[in-house]
mmCIF file of C-alpha atoms and ligand atoms in Angstrom:
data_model
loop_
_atom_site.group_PDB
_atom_site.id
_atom_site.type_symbol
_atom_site.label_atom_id
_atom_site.label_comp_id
_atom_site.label_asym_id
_atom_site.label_seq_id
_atom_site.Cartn_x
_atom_site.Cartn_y
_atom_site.Cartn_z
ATOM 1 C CA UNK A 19 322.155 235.710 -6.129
ATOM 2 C CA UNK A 20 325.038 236.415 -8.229
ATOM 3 C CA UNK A 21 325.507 240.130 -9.433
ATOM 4 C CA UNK A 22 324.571 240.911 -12.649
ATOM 5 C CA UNK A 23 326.879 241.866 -15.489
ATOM 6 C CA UNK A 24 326.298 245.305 -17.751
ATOM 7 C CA UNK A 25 328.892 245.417 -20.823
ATOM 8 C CA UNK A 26 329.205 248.969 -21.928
ATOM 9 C CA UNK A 27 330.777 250.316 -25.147
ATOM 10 C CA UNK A 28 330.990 253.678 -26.670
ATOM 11 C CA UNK A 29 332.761 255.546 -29.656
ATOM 12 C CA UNK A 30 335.339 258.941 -29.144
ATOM 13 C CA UNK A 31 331.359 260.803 -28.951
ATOM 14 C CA UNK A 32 330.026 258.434 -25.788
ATOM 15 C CA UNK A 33 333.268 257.574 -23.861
ATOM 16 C CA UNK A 34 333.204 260.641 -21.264
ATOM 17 C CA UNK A 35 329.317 259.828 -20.667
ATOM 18 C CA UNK A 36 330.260 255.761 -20.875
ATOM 19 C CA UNK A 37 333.203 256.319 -18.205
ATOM 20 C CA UNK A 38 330.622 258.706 -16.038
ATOM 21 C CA UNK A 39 327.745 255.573 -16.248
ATOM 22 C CA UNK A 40 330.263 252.734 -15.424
ATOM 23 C CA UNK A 41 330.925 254.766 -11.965
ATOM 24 C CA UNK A 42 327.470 254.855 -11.602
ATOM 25 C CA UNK A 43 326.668 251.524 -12.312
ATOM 26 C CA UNK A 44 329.500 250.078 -9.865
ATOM 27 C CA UNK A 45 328.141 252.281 -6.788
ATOM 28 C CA UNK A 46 324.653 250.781 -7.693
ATOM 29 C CA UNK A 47 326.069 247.026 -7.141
ATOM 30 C CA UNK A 48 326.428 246.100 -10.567
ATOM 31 C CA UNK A 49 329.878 244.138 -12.475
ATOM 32 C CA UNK A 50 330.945 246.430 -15.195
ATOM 33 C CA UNK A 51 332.283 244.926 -18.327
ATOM 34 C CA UNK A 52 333.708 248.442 -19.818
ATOM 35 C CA UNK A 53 334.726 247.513 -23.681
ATOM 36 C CA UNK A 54 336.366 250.393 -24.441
ATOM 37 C CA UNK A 55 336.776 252.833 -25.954
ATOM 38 C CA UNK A 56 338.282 254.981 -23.869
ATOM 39 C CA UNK A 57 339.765 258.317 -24.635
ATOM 40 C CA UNK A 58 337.949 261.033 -27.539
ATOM 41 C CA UNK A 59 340.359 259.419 -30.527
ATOM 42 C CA UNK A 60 338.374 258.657 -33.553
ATOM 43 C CA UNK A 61 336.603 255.161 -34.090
ATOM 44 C CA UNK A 62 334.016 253.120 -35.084
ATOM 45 C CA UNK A 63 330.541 252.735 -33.303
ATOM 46 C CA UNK A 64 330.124 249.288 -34.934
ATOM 47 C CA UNK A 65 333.272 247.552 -33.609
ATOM 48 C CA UNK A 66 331.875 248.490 -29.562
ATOM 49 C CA UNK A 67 328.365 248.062 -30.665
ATOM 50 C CA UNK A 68 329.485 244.116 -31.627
ATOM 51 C CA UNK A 69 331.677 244.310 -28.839
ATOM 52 C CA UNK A 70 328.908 244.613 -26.347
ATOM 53 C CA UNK A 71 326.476 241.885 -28.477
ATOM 54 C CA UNK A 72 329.209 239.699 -28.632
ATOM 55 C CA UNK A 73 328.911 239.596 -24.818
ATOM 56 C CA UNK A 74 325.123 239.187 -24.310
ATOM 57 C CA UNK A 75 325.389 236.027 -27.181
ATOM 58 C CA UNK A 76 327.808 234.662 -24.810
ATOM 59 C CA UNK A 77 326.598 235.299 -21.773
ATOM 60 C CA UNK A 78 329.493 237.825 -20.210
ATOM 61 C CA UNK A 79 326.732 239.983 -19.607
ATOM 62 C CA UNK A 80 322.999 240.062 -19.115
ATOM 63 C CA UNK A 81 322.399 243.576 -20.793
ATOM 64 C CA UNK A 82 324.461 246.230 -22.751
ATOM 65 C CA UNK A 83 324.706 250.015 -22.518
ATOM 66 C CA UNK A 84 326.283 251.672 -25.637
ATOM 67 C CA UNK A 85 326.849 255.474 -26.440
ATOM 68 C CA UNK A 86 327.706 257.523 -29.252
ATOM 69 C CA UNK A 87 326.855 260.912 -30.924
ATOM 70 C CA UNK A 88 323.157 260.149 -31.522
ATOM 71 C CA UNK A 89 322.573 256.549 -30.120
ATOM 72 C CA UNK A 90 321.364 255.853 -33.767
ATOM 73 C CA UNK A 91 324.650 254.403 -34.931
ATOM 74 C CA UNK A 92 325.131 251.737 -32.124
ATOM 75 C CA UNK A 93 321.524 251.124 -31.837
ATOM 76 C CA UNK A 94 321.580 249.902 -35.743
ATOM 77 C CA UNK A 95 324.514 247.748 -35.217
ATOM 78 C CA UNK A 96 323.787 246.364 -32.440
ATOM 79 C CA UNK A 97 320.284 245.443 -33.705
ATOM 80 C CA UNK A 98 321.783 243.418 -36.374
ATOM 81 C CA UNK A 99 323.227 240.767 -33.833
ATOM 82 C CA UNK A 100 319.529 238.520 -33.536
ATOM 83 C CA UNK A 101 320.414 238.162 -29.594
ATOM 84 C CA UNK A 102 320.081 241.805 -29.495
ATOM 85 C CA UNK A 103 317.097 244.462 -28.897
ATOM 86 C CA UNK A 104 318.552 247.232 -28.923
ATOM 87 C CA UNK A 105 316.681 250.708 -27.556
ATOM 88 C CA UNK A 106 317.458 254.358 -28.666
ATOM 89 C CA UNK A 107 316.362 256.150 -25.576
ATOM 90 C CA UNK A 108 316.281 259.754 -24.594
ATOM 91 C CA UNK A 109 314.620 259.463 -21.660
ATOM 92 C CA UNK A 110 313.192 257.420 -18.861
ATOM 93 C CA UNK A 111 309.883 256.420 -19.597
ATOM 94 C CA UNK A 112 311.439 255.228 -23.059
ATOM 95 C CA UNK A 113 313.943 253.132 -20.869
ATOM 96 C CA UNK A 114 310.923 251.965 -19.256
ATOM 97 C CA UNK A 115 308.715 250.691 -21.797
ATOM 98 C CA UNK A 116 311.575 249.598 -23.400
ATOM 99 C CA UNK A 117 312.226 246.577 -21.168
ATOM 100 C CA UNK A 118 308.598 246.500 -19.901
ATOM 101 C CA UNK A 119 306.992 246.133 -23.919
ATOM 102 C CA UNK A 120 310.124 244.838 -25.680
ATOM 103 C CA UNK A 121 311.995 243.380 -23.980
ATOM 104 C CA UNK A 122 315.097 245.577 -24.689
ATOM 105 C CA UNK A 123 318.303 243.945 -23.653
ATOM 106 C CA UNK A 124 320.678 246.904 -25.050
ATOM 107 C CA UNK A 125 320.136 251.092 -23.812
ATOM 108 C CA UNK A 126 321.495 253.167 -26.707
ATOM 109 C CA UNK A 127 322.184 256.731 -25.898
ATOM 110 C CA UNK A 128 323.723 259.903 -27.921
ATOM 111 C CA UNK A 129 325.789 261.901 -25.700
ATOM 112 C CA UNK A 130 324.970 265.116 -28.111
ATOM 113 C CA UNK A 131 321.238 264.704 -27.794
ATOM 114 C CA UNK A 132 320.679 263.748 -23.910
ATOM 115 C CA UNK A 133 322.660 265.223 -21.163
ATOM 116 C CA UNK A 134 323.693 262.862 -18.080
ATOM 117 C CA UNK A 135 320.668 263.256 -15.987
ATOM 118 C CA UNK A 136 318.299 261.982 -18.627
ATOM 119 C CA UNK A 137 320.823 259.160 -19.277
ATOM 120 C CA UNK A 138 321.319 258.543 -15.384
ATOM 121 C CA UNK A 139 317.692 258.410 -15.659
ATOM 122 C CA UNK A 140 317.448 256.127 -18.950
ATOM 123 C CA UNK A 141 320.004 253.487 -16.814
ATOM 124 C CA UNK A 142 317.634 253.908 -14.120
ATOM 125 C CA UNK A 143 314.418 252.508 -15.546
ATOM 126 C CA UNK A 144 316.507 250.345 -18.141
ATOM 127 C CA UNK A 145 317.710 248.496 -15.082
ATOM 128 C CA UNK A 146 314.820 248.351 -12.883
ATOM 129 C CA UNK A 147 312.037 247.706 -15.148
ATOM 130 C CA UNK A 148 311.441 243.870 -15.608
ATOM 131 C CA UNK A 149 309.376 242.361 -19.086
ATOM 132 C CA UNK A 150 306.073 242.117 -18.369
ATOM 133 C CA UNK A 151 305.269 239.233 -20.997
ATOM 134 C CA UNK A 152 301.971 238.563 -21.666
ATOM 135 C CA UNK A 153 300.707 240.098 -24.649
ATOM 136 C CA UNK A 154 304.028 241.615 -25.866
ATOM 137 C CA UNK A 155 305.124 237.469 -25.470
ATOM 138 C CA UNK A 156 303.992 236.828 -28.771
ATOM 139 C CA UNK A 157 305.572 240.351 -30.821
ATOM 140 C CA UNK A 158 308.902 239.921 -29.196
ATOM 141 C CA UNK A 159 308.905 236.344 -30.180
ATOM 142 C CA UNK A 160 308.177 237.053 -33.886
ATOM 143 C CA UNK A 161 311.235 239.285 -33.854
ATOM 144 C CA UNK A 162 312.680 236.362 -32.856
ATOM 145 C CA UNK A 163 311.375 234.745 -35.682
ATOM 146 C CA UNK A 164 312.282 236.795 -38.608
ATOM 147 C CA UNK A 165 315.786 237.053 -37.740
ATOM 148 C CA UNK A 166 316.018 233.349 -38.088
ATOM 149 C CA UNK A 167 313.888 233.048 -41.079
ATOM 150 C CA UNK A 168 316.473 235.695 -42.356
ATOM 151 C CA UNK A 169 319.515 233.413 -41.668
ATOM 152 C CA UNK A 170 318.367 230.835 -42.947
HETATM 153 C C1 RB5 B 224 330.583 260.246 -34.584
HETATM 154 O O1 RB5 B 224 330.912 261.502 -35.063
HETATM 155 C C2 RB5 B 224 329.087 259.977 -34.740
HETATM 156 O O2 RB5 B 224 328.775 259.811 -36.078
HETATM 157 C C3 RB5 B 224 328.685 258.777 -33.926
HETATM 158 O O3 RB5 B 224 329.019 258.988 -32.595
HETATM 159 C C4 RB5 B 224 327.195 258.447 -33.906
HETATM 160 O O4 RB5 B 224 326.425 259.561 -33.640
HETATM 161 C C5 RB5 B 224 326.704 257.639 -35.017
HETATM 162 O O5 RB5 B 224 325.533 257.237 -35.058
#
């Protein structure tokens, strides 16, 4: 079975928590596609936040992890890609239910509201927790539906 693919992204706020999850994520057997940024200079959430949709559309990656200040910032743009759920977590059961009720194919995180462990944690049931379908099948597909209804 090929390894899966996690894009990550972060702003000058999430990059020393981003850099600290990539680590983790490539001792737990996973490719890491790191989109920057990469040092505490000043930038935009949105440009990583697209970043990491950009690579879920097109199939670089299965899911996305993105951190900033509050997780609010990346988890609004990211949500405005259709492809994307995006999930503002602050801890692990909201990782879990996340995936297992929505679906979630993007973990946001703010790096001034959670400390490591409960984002270790967040990565933890993000990644291990599988959709469970059924009767969530039929409210994740009308997200689905609005967003197209909307482009149209
Ligand atoms: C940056 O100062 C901060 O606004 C950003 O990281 C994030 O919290 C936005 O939602």
């Amino acid at each position: 079975m090929p390894r899966e693919t996690i894009a990550i992204g972060a702003d000058h706020a999430g990059y020393a928590m981003k850099a600290t999850l990539a680590v983790d994520l490539a001792k737990m057997g996973y490719d890491v596609l790191d989109l920057g940024t990469n040092s505490d200079v000043s930038v935009d959430y949105p440009d990583f936040a697209f970043a990491v949709a950009a690579a879920i559309k097109s199939g670089r990656a299965t899911r996305g992890i993105l951190v900033c200040g509050t997780g609010i910032g990346m988890a609004i743009a990211a949500n405005r890609d259709p492809a994307i759920r995006a999930a503002l977590c602050t801890g692990g059961l909201m990782a879990r239910l996340a995936r297992e009720h929505n679906d979630a194919n993007v973990l946001a995180m703010g790096s001034r509201i959670i400390g490591i462990e409960a984002a270790r944690e967040c990565v933890r049931q993000f990644l291990s927790t599988s959709y469970a379908s059924g009767r969530h099948a039929d409210r994740v597909a009308k997200l689905t539906h609005i967003e197209l209804e909307a482009a149209e």
